[in-house]
Short mmCIF file of N, CA and C in Angstrom, two decimals:
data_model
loop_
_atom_site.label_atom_id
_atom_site.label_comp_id
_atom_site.label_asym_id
_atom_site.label_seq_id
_atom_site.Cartn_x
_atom_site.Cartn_y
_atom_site.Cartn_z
N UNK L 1 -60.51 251.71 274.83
CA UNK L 1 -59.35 252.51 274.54
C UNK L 1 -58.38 251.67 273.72
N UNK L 2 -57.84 252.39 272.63
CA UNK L 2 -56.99 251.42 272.00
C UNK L 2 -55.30 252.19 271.51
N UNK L 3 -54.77 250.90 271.71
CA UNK L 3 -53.10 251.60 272.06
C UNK L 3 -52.78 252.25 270.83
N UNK L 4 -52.39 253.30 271.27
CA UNK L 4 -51.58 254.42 270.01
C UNK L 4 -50.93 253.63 268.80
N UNK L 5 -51.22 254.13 267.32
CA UNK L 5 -50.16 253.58 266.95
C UNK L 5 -49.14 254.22 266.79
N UNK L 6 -47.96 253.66 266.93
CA UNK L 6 -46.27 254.64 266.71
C UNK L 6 -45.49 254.75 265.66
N UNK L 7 -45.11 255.45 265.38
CA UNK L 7 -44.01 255.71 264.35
C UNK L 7 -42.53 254.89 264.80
N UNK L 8 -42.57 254.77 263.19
CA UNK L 8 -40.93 253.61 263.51
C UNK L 8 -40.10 254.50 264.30
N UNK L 9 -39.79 255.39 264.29
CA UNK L 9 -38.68 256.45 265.17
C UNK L 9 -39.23 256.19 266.51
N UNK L 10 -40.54 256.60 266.65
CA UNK L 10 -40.55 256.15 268.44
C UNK L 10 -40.65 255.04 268.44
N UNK L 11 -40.97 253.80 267.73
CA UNK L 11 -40.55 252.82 268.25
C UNK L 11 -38.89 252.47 268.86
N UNK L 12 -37.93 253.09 267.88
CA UNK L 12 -37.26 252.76 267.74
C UNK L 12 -36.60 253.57 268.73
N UNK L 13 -37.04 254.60 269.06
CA UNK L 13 -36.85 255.18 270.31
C UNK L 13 -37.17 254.47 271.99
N UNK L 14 -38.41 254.30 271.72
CA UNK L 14 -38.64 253.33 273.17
C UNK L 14 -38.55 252.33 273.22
N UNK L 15 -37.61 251.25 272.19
CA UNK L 15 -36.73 250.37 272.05
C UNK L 15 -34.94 250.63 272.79
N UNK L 16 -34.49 251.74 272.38
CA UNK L 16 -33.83 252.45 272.93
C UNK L 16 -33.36 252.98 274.48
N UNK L 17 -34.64 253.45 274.86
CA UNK L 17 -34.85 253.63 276.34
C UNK L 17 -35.32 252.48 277.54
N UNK L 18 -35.82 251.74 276.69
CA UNK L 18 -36.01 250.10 277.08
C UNK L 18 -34.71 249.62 277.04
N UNK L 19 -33.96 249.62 276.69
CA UNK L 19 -32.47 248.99 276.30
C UNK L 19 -31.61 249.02 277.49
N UNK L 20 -31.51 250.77 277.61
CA UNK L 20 -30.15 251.22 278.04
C UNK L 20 -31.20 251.49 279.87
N UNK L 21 -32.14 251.31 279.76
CA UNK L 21 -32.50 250.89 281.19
C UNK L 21 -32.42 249.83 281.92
N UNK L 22 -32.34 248.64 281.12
CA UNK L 22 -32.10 247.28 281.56
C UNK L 22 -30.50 247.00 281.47
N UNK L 23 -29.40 247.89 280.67
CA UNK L 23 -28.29 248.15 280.97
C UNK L 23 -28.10 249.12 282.31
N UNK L 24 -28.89 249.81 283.13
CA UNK L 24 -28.15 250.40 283.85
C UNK L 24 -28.83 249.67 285.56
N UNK L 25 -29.71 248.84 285.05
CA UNK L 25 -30.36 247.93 286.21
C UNK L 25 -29.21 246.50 285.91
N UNK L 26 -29.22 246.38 285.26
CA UNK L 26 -27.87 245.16 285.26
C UNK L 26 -26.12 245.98 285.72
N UNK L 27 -26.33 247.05 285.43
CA UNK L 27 -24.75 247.28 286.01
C UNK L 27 -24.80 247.95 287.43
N UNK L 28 -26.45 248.09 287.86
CA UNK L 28 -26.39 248.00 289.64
C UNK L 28 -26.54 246.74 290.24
N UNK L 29 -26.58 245.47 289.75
CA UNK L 29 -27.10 244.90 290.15
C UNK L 29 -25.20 243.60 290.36
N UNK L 30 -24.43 244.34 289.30
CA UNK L 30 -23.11 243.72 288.69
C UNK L 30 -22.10 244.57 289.70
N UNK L 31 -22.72 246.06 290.17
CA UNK L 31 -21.81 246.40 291.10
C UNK L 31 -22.10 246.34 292.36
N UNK L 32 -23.20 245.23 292.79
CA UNK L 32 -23.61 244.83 294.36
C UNK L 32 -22.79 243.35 294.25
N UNK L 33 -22.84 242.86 293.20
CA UNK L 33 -22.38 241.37 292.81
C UNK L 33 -20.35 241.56 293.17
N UNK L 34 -20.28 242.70 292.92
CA UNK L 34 -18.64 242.58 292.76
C UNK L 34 -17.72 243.24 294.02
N UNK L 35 -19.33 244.10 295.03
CA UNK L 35 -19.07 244.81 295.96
C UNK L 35 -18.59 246.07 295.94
N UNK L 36 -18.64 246.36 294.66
CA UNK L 36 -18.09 247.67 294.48
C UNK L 36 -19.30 248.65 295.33
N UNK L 37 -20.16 248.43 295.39
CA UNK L 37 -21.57 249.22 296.55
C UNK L 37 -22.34 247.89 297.32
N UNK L 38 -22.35 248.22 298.45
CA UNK L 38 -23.26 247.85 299.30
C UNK L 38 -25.18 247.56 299.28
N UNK L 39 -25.50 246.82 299.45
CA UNK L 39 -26.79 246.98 299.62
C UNK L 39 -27.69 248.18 300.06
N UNK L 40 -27.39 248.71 301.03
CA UNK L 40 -27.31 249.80 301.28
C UNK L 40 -27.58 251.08 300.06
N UNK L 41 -26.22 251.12 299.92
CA UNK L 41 -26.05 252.30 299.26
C UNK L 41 -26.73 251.81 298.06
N UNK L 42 -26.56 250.60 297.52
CA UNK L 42 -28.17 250.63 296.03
C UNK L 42 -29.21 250.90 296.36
N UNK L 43 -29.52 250.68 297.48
CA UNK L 43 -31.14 251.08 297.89
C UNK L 43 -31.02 252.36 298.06
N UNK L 44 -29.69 253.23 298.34
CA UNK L 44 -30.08 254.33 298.34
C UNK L 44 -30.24 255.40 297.22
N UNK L 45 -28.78 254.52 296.09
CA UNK L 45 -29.17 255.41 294.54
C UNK L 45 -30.60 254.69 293.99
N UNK L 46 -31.28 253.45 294.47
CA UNK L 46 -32.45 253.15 293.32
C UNK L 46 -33.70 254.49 294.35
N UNK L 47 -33.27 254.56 295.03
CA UNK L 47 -34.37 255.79 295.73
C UNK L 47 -34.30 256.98 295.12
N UNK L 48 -33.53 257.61 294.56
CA UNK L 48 -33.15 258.66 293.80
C UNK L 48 -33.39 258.44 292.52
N UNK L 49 -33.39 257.48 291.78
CA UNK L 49 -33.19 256.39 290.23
C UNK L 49 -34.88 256.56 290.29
N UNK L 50 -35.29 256.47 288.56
CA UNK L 50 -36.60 256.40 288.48
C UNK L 50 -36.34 254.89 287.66
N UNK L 51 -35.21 254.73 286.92
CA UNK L 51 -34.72 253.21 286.06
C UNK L 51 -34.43 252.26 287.27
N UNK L 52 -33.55 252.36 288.43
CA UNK L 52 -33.16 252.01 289.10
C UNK L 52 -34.22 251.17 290.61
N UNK L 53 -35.54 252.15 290.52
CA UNK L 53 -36.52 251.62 291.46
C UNK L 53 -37.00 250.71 291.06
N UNK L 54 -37.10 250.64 289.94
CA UNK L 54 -38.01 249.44 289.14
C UNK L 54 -36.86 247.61 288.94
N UNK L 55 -36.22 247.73 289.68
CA UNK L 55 -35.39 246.18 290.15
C UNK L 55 -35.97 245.59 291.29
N UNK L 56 -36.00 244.57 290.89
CA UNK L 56 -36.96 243.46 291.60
C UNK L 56 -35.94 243.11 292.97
N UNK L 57 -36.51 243.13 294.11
CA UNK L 57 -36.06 243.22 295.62
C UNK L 57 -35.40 242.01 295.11
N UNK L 58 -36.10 240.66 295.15
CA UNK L 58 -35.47 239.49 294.82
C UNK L 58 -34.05 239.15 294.19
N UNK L 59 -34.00 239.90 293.04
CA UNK L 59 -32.77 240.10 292.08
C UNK L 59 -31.78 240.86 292.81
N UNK L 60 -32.15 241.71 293.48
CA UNK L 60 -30.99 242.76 293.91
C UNK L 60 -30.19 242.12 295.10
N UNK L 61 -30.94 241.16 296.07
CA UNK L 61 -30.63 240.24 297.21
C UNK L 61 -29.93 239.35 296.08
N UNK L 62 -30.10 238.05 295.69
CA UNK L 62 -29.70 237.28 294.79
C UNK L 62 -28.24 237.45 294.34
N UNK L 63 -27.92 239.13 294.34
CA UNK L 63 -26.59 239.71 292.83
C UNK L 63 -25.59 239.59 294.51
N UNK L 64 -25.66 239.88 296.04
CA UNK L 64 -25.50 239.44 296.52
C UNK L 64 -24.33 238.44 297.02
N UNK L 65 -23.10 238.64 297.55
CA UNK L 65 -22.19 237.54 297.50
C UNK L 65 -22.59 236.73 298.62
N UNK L 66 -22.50 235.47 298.30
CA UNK L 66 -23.27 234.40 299.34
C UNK L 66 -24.71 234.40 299.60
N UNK L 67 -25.45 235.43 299.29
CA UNK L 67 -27.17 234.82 299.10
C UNK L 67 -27.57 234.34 297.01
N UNK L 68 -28.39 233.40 297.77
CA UNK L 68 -29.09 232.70 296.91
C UNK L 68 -30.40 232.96 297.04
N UNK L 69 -31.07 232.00 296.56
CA UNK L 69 -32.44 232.24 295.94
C UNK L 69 -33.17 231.61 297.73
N UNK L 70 -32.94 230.29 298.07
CA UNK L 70 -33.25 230.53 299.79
C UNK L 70 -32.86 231.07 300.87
N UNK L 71 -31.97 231.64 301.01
CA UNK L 71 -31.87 232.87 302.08
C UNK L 71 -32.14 234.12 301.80
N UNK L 72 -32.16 234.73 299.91
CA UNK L 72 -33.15 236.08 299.47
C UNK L 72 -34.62 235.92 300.06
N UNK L 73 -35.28 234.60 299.64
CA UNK L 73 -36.63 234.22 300.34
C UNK L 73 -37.22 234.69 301.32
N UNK L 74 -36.07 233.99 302.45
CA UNK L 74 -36.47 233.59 303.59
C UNK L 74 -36.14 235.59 304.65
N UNK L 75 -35.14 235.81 303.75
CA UNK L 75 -35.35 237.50 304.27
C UNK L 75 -36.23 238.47 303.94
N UNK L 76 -36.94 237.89 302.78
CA UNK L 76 -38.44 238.81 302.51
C UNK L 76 -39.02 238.37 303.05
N UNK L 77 -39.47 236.73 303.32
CA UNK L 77 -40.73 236.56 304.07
C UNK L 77 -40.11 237.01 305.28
N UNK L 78 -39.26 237.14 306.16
CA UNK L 78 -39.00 237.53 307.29
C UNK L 78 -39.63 239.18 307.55
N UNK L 79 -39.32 239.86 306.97
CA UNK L 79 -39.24 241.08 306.81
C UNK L 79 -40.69 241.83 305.90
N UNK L 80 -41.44 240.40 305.50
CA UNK L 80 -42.94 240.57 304.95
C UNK L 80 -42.97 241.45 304.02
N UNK L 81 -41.97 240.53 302.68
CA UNK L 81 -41.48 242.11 301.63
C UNK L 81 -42.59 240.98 300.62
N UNK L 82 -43.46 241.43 299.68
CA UNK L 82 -44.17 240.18 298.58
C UNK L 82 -42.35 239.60 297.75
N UNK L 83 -42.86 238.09 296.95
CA UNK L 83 -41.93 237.98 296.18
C UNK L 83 -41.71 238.49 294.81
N UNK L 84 -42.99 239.77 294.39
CA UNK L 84 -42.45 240.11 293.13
C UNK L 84 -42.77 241.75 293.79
N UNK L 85 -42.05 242.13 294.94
CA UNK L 85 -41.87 243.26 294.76
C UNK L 85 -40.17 244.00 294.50
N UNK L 86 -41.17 245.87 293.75
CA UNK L 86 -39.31 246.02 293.68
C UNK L 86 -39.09 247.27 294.48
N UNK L 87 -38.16 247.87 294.53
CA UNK L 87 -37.29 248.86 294.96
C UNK L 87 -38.08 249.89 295.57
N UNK L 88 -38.95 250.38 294.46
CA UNK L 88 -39.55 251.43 294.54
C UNK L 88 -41.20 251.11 295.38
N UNK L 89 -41.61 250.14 295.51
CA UNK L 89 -42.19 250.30 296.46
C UNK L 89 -41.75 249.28 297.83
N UNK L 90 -41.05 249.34 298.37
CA UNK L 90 -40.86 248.82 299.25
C UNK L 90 -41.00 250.28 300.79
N UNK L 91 -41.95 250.09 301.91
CA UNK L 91 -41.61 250.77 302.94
C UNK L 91 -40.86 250.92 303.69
N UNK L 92 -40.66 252.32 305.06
CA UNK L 92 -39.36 252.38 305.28
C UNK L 92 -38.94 251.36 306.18
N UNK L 93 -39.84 250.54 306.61
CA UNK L 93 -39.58 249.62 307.95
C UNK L 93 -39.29 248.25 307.12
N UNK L 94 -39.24 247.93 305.97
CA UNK L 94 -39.01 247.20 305.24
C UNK L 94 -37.34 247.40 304.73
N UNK L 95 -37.19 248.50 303.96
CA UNK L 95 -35.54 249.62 303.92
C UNK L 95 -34.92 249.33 304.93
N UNK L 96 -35.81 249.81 306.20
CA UNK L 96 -34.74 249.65 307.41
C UNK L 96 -34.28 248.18 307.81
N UNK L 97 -35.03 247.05 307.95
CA UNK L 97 -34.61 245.95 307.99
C UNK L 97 -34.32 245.27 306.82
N UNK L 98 -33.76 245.67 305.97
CA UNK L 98 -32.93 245.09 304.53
C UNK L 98 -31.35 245.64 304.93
N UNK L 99 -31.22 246.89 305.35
CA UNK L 99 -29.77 247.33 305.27
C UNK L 99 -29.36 246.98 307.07
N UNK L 100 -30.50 246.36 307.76
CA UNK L 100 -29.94 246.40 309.41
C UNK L 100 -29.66 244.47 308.76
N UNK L 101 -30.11 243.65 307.92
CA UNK L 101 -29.87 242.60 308.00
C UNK L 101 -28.65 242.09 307.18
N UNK L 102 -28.09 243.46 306.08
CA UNK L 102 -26.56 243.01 305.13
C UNK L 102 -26.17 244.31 305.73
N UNK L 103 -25.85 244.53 306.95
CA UNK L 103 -24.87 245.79 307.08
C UNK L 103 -23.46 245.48 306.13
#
């Protein structure tokens, strides 16, 4: 099978939608960082979000005031989340002990 080729417009289109998706995963990730939303409640708009599921568990712990990169760790391996998983697949017993551990 061999990849489509595209027209400059859809390139320039799914250049576009590539863009302003990694703008709206950086400004959830800038309003967990500033507290303007809770952990919580991002996990609950990236559940609804089809741009929004696709943020890496890691990153979203990390944006985080006062976790870093070893206590994001050490709450996935706790909680047996992989380290390159994201949002959208994470289970609910996984959900549930992410928002019971940053109430």
């Amino acid at each position: 099978m061999s990849i489509p080729q595209l027209t400059t417009e859809q390139l320039q289109a799914a250049r576009a939608a590539a863009t302003q998706a990694r703008r709206v995963r950086a400004e959830l990730k800038a309003k967990v960082r500033t507290g303007a939303l809770s952990l919580s409640e991002a996990l609950d708009q990236a559940a609804d979000d089809d741009v929004l599921a696709h943020v890496k568990v890691v990153d979203l712990l990390k944006s985080l005031p006062r976790v870093g990169e070893k206590r994001a760790t050490g709450v996935m391996e706790r909680l047996d989340i992989a380290p390159n998983r994201r949002i959208r697949g994470l289970g609910r017993h996984q959900l549930a002990g992410l928002k019971a551990e940053f109430k």
